[in-house]
Structures are given as C-alpha cells and as structure tokens.
Short mmCIF file of C-alpha atoms in Angstrom, two decimals:
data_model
loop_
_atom_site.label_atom_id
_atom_site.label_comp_id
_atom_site.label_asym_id
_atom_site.label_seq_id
_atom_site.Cartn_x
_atom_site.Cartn_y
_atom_site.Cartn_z
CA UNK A 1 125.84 83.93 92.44
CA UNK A 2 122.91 86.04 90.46
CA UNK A 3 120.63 87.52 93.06
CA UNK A 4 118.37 89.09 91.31
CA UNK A 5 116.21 88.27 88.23
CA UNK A 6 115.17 89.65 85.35
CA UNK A 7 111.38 90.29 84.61
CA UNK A 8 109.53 91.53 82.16
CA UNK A 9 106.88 93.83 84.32
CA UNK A 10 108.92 94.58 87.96
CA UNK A 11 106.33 97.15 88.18
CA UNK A 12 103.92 94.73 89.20
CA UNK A 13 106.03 93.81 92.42
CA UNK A 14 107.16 91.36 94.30
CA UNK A 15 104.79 88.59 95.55
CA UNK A 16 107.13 87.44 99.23
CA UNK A 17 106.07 84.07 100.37
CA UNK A 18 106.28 82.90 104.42
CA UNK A 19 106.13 79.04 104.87
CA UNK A 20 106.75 77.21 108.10
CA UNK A 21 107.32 73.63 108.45
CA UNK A 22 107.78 71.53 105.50
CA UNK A 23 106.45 67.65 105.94
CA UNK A 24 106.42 64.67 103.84
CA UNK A 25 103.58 62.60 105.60
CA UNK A 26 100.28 64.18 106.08
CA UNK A 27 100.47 67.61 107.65
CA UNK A 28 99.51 67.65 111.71
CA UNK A 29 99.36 71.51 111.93
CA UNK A 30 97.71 74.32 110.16
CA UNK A 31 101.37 76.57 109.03
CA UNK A 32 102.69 72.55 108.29
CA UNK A 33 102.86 72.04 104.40
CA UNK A 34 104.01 69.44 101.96
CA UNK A 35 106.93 68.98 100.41
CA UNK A 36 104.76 68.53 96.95
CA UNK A 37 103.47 72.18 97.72
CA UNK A 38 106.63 73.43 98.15
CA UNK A 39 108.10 71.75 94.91
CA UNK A 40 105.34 73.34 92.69
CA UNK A 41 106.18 76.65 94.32
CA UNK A 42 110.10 76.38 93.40
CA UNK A 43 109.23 75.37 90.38
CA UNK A 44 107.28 78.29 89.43
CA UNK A 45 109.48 80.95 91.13
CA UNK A 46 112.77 79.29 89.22
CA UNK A 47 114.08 82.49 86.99
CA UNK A 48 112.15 85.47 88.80
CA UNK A 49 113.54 85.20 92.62
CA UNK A 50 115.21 87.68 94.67
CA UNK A 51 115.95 87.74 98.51
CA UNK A 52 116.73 90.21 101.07
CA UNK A 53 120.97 91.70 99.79
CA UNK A 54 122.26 93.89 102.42
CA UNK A 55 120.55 97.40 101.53
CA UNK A 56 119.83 97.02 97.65
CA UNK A 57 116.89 97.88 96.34
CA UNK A 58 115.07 95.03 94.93
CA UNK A 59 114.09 95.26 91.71
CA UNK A 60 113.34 93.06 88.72
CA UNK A 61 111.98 89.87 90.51
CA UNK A 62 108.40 88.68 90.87
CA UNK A 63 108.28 86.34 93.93
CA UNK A 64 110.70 85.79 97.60
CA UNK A 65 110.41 82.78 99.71
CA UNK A 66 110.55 82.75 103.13
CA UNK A 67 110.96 80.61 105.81
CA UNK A 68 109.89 81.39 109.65
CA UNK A 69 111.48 79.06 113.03
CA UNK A 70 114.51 77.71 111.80
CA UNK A 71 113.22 74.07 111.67
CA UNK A 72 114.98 71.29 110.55
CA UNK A 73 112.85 70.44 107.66
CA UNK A 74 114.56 73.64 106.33
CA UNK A 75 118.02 72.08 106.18
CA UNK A 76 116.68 68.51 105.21
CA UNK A 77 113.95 68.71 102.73
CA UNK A 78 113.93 72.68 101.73
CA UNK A 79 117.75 73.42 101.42
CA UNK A 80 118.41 70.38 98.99
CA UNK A 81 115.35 71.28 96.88
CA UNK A 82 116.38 74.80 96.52
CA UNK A 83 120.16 74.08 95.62
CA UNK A 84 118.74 71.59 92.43
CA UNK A 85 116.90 74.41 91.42
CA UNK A 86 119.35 77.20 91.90
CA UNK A 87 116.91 79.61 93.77
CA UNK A 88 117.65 81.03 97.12
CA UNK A 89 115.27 82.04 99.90
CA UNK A 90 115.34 83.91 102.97
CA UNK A 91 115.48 81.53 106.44
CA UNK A 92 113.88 83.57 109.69
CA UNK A 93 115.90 82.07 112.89
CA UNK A 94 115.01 81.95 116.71
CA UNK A 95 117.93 82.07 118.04
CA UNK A 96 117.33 80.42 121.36
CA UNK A 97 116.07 77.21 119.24
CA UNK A 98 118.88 76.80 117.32
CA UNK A 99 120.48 73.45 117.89
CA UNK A 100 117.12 72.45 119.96
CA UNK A 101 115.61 68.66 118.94
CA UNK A 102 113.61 69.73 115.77
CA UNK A 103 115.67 72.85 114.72
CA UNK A 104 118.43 74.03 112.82
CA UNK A 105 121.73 73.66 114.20
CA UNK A 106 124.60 76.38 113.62
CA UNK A 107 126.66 73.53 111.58
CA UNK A 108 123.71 74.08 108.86
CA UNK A 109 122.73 77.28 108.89
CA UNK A 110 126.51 77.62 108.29
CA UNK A 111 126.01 75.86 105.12
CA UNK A 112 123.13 77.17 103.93
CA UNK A 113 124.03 80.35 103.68
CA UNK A 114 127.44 79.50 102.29
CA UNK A 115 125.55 78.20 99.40
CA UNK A 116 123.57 81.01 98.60
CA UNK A 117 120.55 81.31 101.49
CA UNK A 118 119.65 84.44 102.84
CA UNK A 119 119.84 84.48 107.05
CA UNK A 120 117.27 86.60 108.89
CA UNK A 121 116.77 87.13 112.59
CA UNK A 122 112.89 85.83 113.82
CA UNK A 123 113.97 87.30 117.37
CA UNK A 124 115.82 85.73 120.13
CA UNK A 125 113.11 84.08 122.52
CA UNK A 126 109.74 84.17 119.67
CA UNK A 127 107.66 86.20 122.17
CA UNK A 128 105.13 88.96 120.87
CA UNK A 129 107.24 91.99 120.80
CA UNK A 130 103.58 93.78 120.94
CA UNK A 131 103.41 92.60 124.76
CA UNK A 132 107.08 93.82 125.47
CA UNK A 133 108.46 96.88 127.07
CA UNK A 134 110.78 99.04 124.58
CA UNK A 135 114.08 97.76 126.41
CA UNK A 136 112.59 93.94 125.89
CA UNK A 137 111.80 94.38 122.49
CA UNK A 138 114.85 95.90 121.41
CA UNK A 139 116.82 93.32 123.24
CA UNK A 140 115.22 90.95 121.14
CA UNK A 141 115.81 92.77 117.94
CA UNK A 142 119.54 93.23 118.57
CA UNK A 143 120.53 90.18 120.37
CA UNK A 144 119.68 87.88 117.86
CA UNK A 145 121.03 90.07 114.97
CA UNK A 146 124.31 89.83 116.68
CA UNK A 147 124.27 86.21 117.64
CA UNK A 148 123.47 85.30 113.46
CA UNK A 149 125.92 87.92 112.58
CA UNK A 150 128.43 86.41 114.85
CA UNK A 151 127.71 82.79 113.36
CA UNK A 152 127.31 83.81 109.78
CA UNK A 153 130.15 86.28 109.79
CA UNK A 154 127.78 88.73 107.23
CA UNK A 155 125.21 91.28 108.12
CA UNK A 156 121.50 90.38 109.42
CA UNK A 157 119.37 93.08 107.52
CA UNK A 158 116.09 91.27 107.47
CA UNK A 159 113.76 90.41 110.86
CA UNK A 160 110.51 88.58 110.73
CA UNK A 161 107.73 89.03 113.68
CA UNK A 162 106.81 86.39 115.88
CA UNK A 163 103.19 85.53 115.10
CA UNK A 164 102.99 88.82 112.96
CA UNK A 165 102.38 90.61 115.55
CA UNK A 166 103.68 94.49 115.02
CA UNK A 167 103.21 98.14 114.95
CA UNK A 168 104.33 101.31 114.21
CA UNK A 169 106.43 101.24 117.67
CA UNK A 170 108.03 98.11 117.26
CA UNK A 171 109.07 99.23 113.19
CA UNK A 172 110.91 102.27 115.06
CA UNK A 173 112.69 99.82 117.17
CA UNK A 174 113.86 97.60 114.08
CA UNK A 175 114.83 100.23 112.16
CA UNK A 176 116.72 101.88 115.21
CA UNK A 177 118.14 98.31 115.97
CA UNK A 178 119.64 98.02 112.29
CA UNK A 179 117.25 96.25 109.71
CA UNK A 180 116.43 97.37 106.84
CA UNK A 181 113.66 95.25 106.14
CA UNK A 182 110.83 93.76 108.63
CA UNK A 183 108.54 91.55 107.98
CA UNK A 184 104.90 90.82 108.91
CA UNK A 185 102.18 88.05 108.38
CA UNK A 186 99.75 90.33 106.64
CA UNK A 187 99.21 90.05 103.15
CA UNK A 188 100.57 92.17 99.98
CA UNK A 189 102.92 92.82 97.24
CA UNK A 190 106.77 94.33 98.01
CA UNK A 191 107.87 97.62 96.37
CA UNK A 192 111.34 96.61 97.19
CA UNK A 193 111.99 99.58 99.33
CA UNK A 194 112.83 99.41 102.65
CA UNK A 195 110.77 99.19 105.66
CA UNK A 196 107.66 96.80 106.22
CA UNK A 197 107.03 93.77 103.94
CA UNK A 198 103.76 92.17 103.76
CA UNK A 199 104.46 88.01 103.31
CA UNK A 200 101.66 85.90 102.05
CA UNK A 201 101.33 82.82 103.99
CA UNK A 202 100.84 79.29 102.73
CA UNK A 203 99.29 76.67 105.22
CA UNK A 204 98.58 73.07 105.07
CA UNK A 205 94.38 74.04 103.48
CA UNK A 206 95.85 75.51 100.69
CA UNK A 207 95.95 72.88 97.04
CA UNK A 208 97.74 73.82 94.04
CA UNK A 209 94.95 75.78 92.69
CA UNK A 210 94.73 77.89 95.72
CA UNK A 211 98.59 78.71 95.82
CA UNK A 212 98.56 79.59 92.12
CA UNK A 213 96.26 82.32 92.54
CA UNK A 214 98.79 83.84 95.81
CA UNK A 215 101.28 83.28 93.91
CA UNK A 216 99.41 85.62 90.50
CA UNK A 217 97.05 87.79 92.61
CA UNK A 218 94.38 89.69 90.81
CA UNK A 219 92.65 92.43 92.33
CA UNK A 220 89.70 90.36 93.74
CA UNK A 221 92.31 88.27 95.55
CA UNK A 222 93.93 91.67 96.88
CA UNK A 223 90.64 92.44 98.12
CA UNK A 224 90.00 89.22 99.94
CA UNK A 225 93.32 89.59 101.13
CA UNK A 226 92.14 93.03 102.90
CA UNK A 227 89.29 91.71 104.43
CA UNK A 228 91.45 88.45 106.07
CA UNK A 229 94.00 90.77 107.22
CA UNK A 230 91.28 92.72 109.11
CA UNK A 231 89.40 89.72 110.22
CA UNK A 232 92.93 88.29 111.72
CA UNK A 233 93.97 91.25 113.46
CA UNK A 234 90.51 91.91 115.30
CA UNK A 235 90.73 88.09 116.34
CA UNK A 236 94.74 87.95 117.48
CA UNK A 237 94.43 91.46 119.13
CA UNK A 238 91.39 90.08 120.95
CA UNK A 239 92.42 86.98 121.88
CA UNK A 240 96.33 87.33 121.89
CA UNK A 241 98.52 85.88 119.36
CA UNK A 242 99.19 82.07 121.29
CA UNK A 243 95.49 81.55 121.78
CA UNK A 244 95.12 82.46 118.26
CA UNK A 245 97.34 80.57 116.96
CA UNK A 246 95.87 76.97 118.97
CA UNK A 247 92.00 78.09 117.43
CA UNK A 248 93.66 77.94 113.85
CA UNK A 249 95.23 74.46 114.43
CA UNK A 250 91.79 73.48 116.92
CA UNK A 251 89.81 74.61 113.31
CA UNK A 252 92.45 72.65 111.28
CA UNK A 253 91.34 69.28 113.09
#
C-alpha cells in the first residue's frame, strides 16, 4: 500500500488534522462534526496523505488525518469513507474504552488497520498526564502502547494527549516510553521529524469555507492560530482541562 505521496512543494509541510466524533444528524457537541465535513476533507486530501510509518521521516505529503477516542463512528462512518477513497489516517485509542457502548471494539480496530489505518495510543485511562506523577504518566504512556501492540501485532509509534494537555516533562516521558511522535491540540504545520506535532482541530462551528482555509493556511491564519493557542492555554491551565472542555460545549449551546 503507497504511504506516502508525492507533492509538488513538501517544503511547505504537512497540515495534520485531529477530528473527534463523526455524526450524521445535527452535531450535539462542540469536537462532534458531520459526516459532509468530513467527506469534503477526504476529498481534498485524496493524492497528498501520509500517516505516522514506524520511524520514517515524512516527507512529500501535504495533509494527515487524525482521529482522537476510538469511537465507533470511526469504524462505521469514517473507516468505509476512507477505504472508497484509498487514503489512510491515523486512529488515537483509549484503551480502557475499547469495546465500551459507543467505542471501538478490538474486532475493528483489527480491521482497520489490516486495511491500511494507522493505530496510535491516546493513553490508557484519558486523564491529563499534566496532573500525574512521573510513575502515573509513564504508566499511561507504556501500558497502552503495549496493550495496541499486543492487539495489532505491529509497533505503536504515535501517542496523542488527552485534552492536549502537555509539556516539556511529559515529551521526555514519551520519548523515554518509545514514541516517536506525540501529538498535541495546538495548532501548526509538521516538519515530519520526530518529536511534537501540532494537529489542527476541526469542531462542529467550522463550514466548508472555514475548513478550507485550515486546511491552505496563509500566514494571517498562522497568526490567528498563535493567538488561539495562547488564549486556550491561559484558559485550560486556569481552569483545568475537564472544566474547559464543558465551557466550550456550554458556549456551543
């Protein structure tokens, strides 16, 4: 299967997308979004993909999708979508959700990657690693690398934060638990080399016009982008991630 893409200006990066649930009715959540927004996104990704291969550098692609939670709307409305259009994308488990009413059961994840999907670890229990003791922490870095490893029978190189929430500690602790690549919620373009990769983050506010200009980001969008990231960090580290997270979907109703 071809895992990486030609394009004609890899200098320019690579754009990494994070998306959460994906609905077909009317989204209830702010990280919820359509399957119509997700369709337009495949469709425009389609020849310049890449995900996360063991410790290659990534080169010659423009754009990575993502996928944090391991919920079933992966399997049942992403998955098939993805296979028509022969992309692959990179699929951030919990490990302790697995098989729970509304995620991703082993039986699946089985088959997605067997089919081409990239499998990445989104820690064992989703707590904020920031709030954990080194021992915790790493616990949840290598237990649920095993666990996937164990499943998927291939190596877990990628690891997405809960709720973005990092820091220069808890990269240490990834690195030292065996990733190559971890992943945050803040907001950039990919080199390709390893270490910390921004994601930019589509939500259920965002319209076609909107994603587009993620998707293509100029310079004035780079420098909103810096001023968000700021904003959302002052507010989570203030207010802690789970109370953050309920004012976004309060602010979304």
């Amino acid at each position: 299967m071809v895992r990486f893409m030609n394009y004609s200006s890899p200098a320019r990066g690579i754009v990494p997308i994070v998306l959460h649930r994906i609905v077909r009715d009317t989204p209830s959540v702010w990280e919820d979004v359509h399957e119509d927004r997700l369709k337009e996104i495949i469709s425009h990704i389609t020849g310049c993909w890449t995900v996360f291969e063991k410790d290659c550098v990534i080169n010659d692609a423009r754009w990575m999708l993502t996928f944090d939670d391991g919920n079933l709307s992966d399997y049942e409305i992403a998955f098939p979508l993805l296979l028509d259009a022969g992309v692959s994308a990179v699929f951030f488990l919990i490990t302790e959700r697995v098989g729970q009413p509304g995620y991703l059961s082993w039986a699946q994840i089985e088959e997605m990657h067997k089919n081409g999907m990239c499998i990445g670890s989104h820690s064992s229990s989703h707590r904020s690693l920031t709030a954990l003791e080194d021992k915790q922490a790493t616990f949840e870095f290598e237990r649920s690398k095993w666990i996937i490893e164990q499943r998927i029978g291939a190596p877990v190189t990628s690891f997405s934060y809960p709720f973005g929430a990092c820091d220069a500690r808890l990269h240490a602790l990834g690195l030292a638990a065996g990733y190559s690549y971890l992943c945050s919620s803040f907001h950039g373009v990919f080199s390709g080399r390893k270490g910390v990769v921004p994601r930019n983050s589509v939500h259920s506010r965002m319209d076609s016009r909107t994603i587009a200009r993620l998707m293509e980001p100029t310079m004035i969008t780079r420098f909103r982008w810096g001023v968000e990231d700021v904003t959302k960090r002052a507010l989570r580290d203030l207010i802690g991630p789970h109370r953050y997270a309920r004012f976004r979907n309060k602010l979304f109703l």
